[in-house]
PDB file of C-alpha atoms in Angstrom:
ATOM      1  CA  ALA A 260      -0.001   0.107  -0.008  1.00  0.00           C
ATOM      2  CA  LEU A 261       2.579   2.388   0.407  1.00  0.00           C
ATOM      3  CA  PRO A 262       4.770   3.732  -2.842  1.00  0.00           C
ATOM      4  CA  SER A 263       8.033   1.521  -3.769  1.00  0.00           C
ATOM      5  CA  ALA A 264       9.903   4.728  -2.720  1.00  0.00           C
ATOM      6  CA  ALA A 265       8.749   5.329   0.652  1.00  0.00           C
ATOM      7  CA  VAL A 266      10.117   2.249   1.719  1.00  0.00           C
ATOM      8  CA  PRO A 267      13.842   3.006   1.764  1.00  0.00           C
ATOM      9  CA  PHE A 268      13.088   6.262   2.853  1.00  0.00           C
ATOM     10  CA  GLN A 269      10.928   4.538   6.031  1.00  0.00           C
ATOM     11  CA  ASN A 270      13.759   2.019   6.729  1.00  0.00           C
ATOM     12  CA  ILE A 271      16.691   4.989   6.949  1.00  0.00           C
ATOM     13  CA  ALA A 272      14.606   6.521   9.467  1.00  0.00           C
ATOM     14  CA  MET A 273      13.767   3.619  11.426  1.00  0.00           C
ATOM     15  CA  SER A 274      17.647   2.403  11.289  1.00  0.00           C
ATOM     16  CA  TRP A 275      18.606   6.074  12.376  1.00  0.00           C
ATOM     17  CA  PHE A 276      15.587   6.122  15.312  1.00  0.00           C
ATOM     18  CA  SER A 277      17.284   2.642  16.810  1.00  0.00           C
ATOM     19  CA  ALA A 278      20.439   3.661  16.414  1.00  0.00           C
ATOM     20  CA  GLY A 279      19.484   6.832  18.276  1.00  0.00           C
ATOM     21  CA  LEU A 280      17.944   4.812  21.226  1.00  0.00           C
ATOM     22  CA  ASP A 281      21.008   2.228  21.077  1.00  0.00           C
ATOM     23  CA  ALA A 282      23.411   5.506  22.259  1.00  0.00           C
ATOM     24  CA  LEU A 283      20.933   7.283  24.222  1.00  0.00           C
ATOM     25  CA  LYS A 284      20.992   3.554  26.112  1.00  0.00           C
ATOM     26  CA  ASP A 285      24.259   3.161  26.084  1.00  0.00           C
ATOM     27  CA  VAL A 286      24.857   6.803  27.416  1.00  0.00           C
ATOM     28  CA  THR A 287      22.684   5.967  30.510  1.00  0.00           C
ATOM     29  CA  GLU A 288      24.107   3.078  31.312  1.00  0.00           C
ATOM     30  CA  LYS A 289      27.845   4.631  31.090  1.00  0.00           C
ATOM     31  CA  VAL A 290      26.028   7.433  33.795  1.00  0.00           C
ATOM     32  CA  ALA A 291      25.152   4.926  35.946  1.00  0.00           C
ATOM     33  CA  GLN A 292      28.346   3.394  36.170  1.00  0.00           C
ATOM     34  CA  VAL A 293      29.895   6.388  36.529  1.00  0.00           C
ATOM     35  CA  THR A 294      27.671   7.340  39.531  1.00  0.00           C
ATOM     36  CA  GLU A 295      28.401   3.927  41.466  1.00  0.00           C
ATOM     37  CA  LYS A 296      31.706   4.484  41.103  1.00  0.00           C
ATOM     38  CA  VAL A 297      31.364   7.740  42.323  1.00  0.00           C
ATOM     39  CA  ALA A 298      29.509   6.891  45.575  1.00  0.00           C
ATOM     40  CA  GLU A 299      31.982   4.178  45.988  1.00  0.00           C
ATOM     41  CA  ALA A 300      35.202   6.421  45.863  1.00  0.00           C
ATOM     42  CA  VAL A 301      33.567   9.250  47.664  1.00  0.00           C
ATOM     43  CA  PRO A 302      31.823   8.391  50.706  1.00  0.00           C
ATOM     44  CA  ILE A 303      28.645  10.649  50.876  1.00  0.00           C
ATOM     45  CA  ASP A 304      27.242  11.219  54.828  1.00  0.00           C
ATOM     46  CA  ARG A 305      23.930  12.130  54.145  1.00  0.00           C
ATOM     47  CA  GLU A 306      23.592  14.133  57.393  1.00  0.00           C
ATOM     48  CA  MET A 307      26.460  15.794  56.817  1.00  0.00           C
ATOM     49  CA  ILE A 308      25.460  16.945  53.630  1.00  0.00           C
ATOM     50  CA  ALA A 309      21.821  17.966  55.228  1.00  0.00           C
ATOM     51  CA  LYS A 310      23.492  19.975  57.790  1.00  0.00           C
ATOM     52  CA  LEU A 311      25.821  22.038  55.258  1.00  0.00           C
ATOM     53  CA  THR A 312      22.591  22.681  52.875  1.00  0.00           C
ATOM     54  CA  LEU A 313      20.677  23.592  56.444  1.00  0.00           C
ATOM     55  CA  ASN A 314      18.040  21.056  55.309  1.00  0.00           C
ATOM     56  CA  THR A 315      18.242  19.332  58.853  1.00  0.00           C
ATOM     57  CA  GLU A 316      14.605  18.310  60.149  1.00  0.00           C
ATOM     58  CA  ASP A 317      15.425  20.618  62.524  1.00  0.00           C
ATOM     59  CA  MET A 318      15.974  23.212  60.835  1.00  0.00           C
ATOM     60  CA  LYS A 319      13.153  22.394  58.501  1.00  0.00           C
ATOM     61  CA  ALA A 320      10.852  22.272  61.792  1.00  0.00           C
ATOM     62  CA  GLU A 321      12.521  25.994  62.983  1.00  0.00           C
ATOM     63  CA  ARG A 322      11.848  27.431  59.357  1.00  0.00           C
ATOM     64  CA  GLN A 323       8.148  26.006  59.081  1.00  0.00           C
ATOM     65  CA  GLN A 324       7.852  27.533  62.758  1.00  0.00           C
ATOM     66  CA  PHE A 325       8.990  31.332  61.606  1.00  0.00           C
ATOM     67  CA  GLY A 326       6.826  31.018  58.706  1.00  0.00           C
ATOM     68  CA  ASP A 327       3.885  30.117  61.091  1.00  0.00           C
ATOM     69  CA  GLU A 328       4.647  32.900  63.283  1.00  0.00           C
ATOM     70  CA  ALA A 329       5.006  35.299  60.316  1.00  0.00           C
ATOM     71  CA  ALA A 330       1.833  34.203  58.949  1.00  0.00           C
ATOM     72  CA  ARG A 331       0.004  34.556  62.423  1.00  0.00           C
ATOM     73  CA  LYS A 332       1.590  37.984  62.985  1.00  0.00           C
ATOM     74  CA  ALA A 333       0.497  38.979  59.516  1.00  0.00           C
ATOM     75  CA  HIS A 334      -3.167  37.924  59.803  1.00  0.00           C
ATOM     76  CA  VAL A 335      -3.835  39.824  63.190  1.00  0.00           C
ATOM     77  CA  LYS A 336      -2.525  42.824  61.793  1.00  0.00           C
ATOM     78  CA  ASN A 337      -4.584  42.841  58.939  1.00  0.00           C
ATOM     79  CA  MET A 338      -7.573  42.079  61.001  1.00  0.00           C
ATOM     80  CA  LEU A 339      -6.552  44.817  63.581  1.00  0.00           C
ATOM     81  CA  SER A 340      -6.052  47.160  60.750  1.00  0.00           C
ATOM     82  CA  GLY A 341      -9.183  47.703  59.514  1.00  0.00           C
ATOM     83  CA  ILE A 342     -10.750  49.184  63.101  1.00  0.00           C
ATOM     84  CA  TYR A 343     -10.527  52.500  64.616  1.00  0.00           C
ATOM     85  CA  PRO A 344      -8.652  52.657  68.175  1.00  0.00           C
ATOM     86  CA  TRP A 345     -10.953  52.453  70.185  1.00  0.00           C
ATOM     87  CA  GLU A 346     -13.476  49.804  68.469  1.00  0.00           C
ATOM     88  CA  THR A 347     -12.896  46.147  69.787  1.00  0.00           C
ATOM     89  CA  LYS A 348     -13.489  42.919  68.836  1.00  0.00           C
ATOM     90  CA  ASP A 349     -14.512  41.477  72.423  1.00  0.00           C
ATOM     91  CA  ALA A 350     -18.057  41.619  72.915  1.00  0.00           C
ATOM     92  CA  GLU A 351     -17.138  42.624  76.771  1.00  0.00           C
ATOM     93  CA  ARG A 352     -15.674  45.823  76.602  1.00  0.00           C
ATOM     94  CA  GLU A 353     -17.578  47.217  73.622  1.00  0.00           C
ATOM     95  CA  ILE A 354     -19.463  49.087  76.182  1.00  0.00           C
ATOM     96  CA  LEU A 355     -16.364  51.305  76.827  1.00  0.00           C
ATOM     97  CA  VAL A 356     -16.070  51.936  72.744  1.00  0.00           C
ATOM     98  CA  ASP A 357     -18.121  55.613  73.187  1.00  0.00           C
ATOM     99  CA  GLU A 358     -15.983  56.574  76.219  1.00  0.00           C
ATOM    100  CA  CYS A 359     -12.801  55.976  74.798  1.00  0.00           C
ATOM    101  CA  LYS A 360     -13.716  57.340  71.291  1.00  0.00           C
ATOM    102  CA  GLU A 361     -14.447  60.638  73.079  1.00  0.00           C
ATOM    103  CA  ALA A 362     -11.303  60.517  75.087  1.00  0.00           C
ATOM    104  CA  ILE A 363      -9.153  59.661  72.205  1.00  0.00           C
ATOM    105  CA  LEU A 364     -10.909  62.626  69.777  1.00  0.00           C
ATOM    106  CA  ALA A 365     -10.486  65.431  72.942  1.00  0.00           C
ATOM    107  CA  LEU A 366      -6.678  64.600  72.789  1.00  0.00           C
ATOM    108  CA  SER A 367      -6.836  66.587  69.142  1.00  0.00           C
ATOM    109  CA  SER A 368      -8.277  69.659  71.017  1.00  0.00           C
ATOM    110  CA  ASN A 369      -5.930  69.702  74.483  1.00  0.00           C
ATOM    111  CA  GLU A 370      -2.149  71.434  73.240  1.00  0.00           C
ATOM    112  CA  ASP A 371      -0.448  69.694  76.004  1.00  0.00           C
ATOM    113  CA  THR A 372      -1.154  66.428  73.634  1.00  0.00           C
ATOM    114  CA  PHE A 373       1.549  68.199  71.035  1.00  0.00           C
ATOM    115  CA  PHE A 374       3.743  70.431  73.293  1.00  0.00           C
ATOM    116  CA  GLY A 375       3.734  68.697  76.610  1.00  0.00           C
ATOM    117  CA  PRO A 376       4.357  67.613  79.504  1.00  0.00           C
ATOM    118  CA  TYR A 377       7.405  68.891  79.482  1.00  0.00           C
ATOM    119  CA  GLU A 378       8.527  72.165  78.107  1.00  0.00           C
ATOM    120  CA  VAL A 379      10.285  72.344  74.559  1.00  0.00           C
ATOM    121  CA  PRO A 380      13.109  74.393  74.702  1.00  0.00           C
ATOM    122  CA  PRO A 381      13.292  76.664  71.768  1.00  0.00           C
ATOM    123  CA  LEU A 382      15.683  75.749  69.102  1.00  0.00           C
ATOM    124  CA  PRO A 383      18.224  77.807  67.324  1.00  0.00           C
ATOM    125  CA  VAL A 384      16.123  77.287  63.802  1.00  0.00           C
ATOM    126  CA  LYS A 385      17.067  80.240  61.388  1.00  0.00           C
ATOM    127  CA  THR A 386      14.890  79.863  58.192  1.00  0.00           C
ATOM    128  CA  LEU A 387      16.136  80.715  54.541  1.00  0.00           C
ATOM    129  CA  ALA A 388      14.552  84.138  54.066  1.00  0.00           C
ATOM    130  CA  ALA A 389      16.512  85.290  57.664  1.00  0.00           C
ATOM    131  CA  LEU A 390      19.605  84.300  56.631  1.00  0.00           C
ATOM    132  CA  LYS A 391      19.122  85.975  53.366  1.00  0.00           C
ATOM    133  CA  THR A 392      18.520  88.744  55.096  1.00  0.00           C
ATOM    134  CA  ASN A 393      21.239  89.175  58.010  1.00  0.00           C
ATOM    135  CA  SER A 394      23.750  87.402  55.341  1.00  0.00           C
ATOM    136  CA  GLY A 395      26.072  90.276  56.074  1.00  0.00           C
ATOM    137  CA  GLY A 396      26.939  89.845  60.106  1.00  0.00           C
ATOM    138  CA  VAL A 397      25.709  86.689  60.758  1.00  0.00           C
ATOM    139  CA  ASP A 398      28.103  83.722  61.670  1.00  0.00           C
ATOM    140  CA  ALA A 399      27.223  80.823  60.280  1.00  0.00           C
ATOM    141  CA  GLU A 400      28.653  78.434  62.993  1.00  0.00           C
ATOM    142  CA  ASP A 401      26.669  79.599  65.785  1.00  0.00           C
ATOM    143  CA  GLY A 402      24.105  82.101  64.920  1.00  0.00           C
ATOM    144  CA  ASP A 403      26.357  85.290  66.265  1.00  0.00           C
ATOM    145  CA  ASP A 404      26.944  87.885  64.790  1.00  0.00           C
ATOM    146  CA  ASP A 405      29.850  88.758  66.925  1.00  0.00           C
ATOM    147  CA  GLY A 406      32.380  86.068  65.137  1.00  0.00           C
ATOM    148  CA  SER A 407      33.339  84.346  68.134  1.00  0.00           C
ATOM    149  CA  ASN A 408      32.302  80.450  68.389  1.00  0.00           C
ATOM    150  CA  ASN A 409      31.192  79.513  71.721  1.00  0.00           C
ATOM    151  CA  ASN A 410      33.372  76.596  72.381  1.00  0.00           C
ATOM    152  CA  ASN A 411      33.677  76.060  76.325  1.00  0.00           C
ATOM    153  CA  ASN A 412      37.168  74.638  76.207  1.00  0.00           C
ATOM    154  CA  ASN A 413      38.644  75.576  79.326  1.00  0.00           C
ATOM    155  CA  ASN A 414      42.261  75.114  78.278  1.00  0.00           C
ATOM    156  CA  GLU A 415      44.573  77.373  79.779  1.00  0.00           C
ATOM    157  CA  ASP A 416      47.191  76.796  77.546  1.00  0.00           C
ATOM    158  CA  ASP A 417      45.789  79.272  75.099  1.00  0.00           C
TER     159      ASP A 417
END
């Protein structure tokens, strides 16, 4: 049923393919032999390799524990990020929500929240505009116009 010209091509293709399979089989056998020889020549301690690659059972368990803890923290953070500071997920403390909300919001209207409980000392901050207008007589180091450097070195050798 095949034309006479196709039969030699089929024979050539089959012989080429079978030769390739034979070569692949030979390579596979040689690799297996070499692997056995290397395993015999170099003693491989599986426990040592696991320690060197940090894949001991203890290390795997510790990594799993770190991963689980990080996932738990992320879950709690995501769960609490959607509520206001005065809100709660505890039903027993639900009665305190309004009182807490009022107390927290009242903080923003109290000036001591931002400037207390300790007195904030005045800082010698000069604006860029002030520096430009006083550029003639103001010392850039200490802000004084007398030219002295206010180092309090009590050296008697001076």
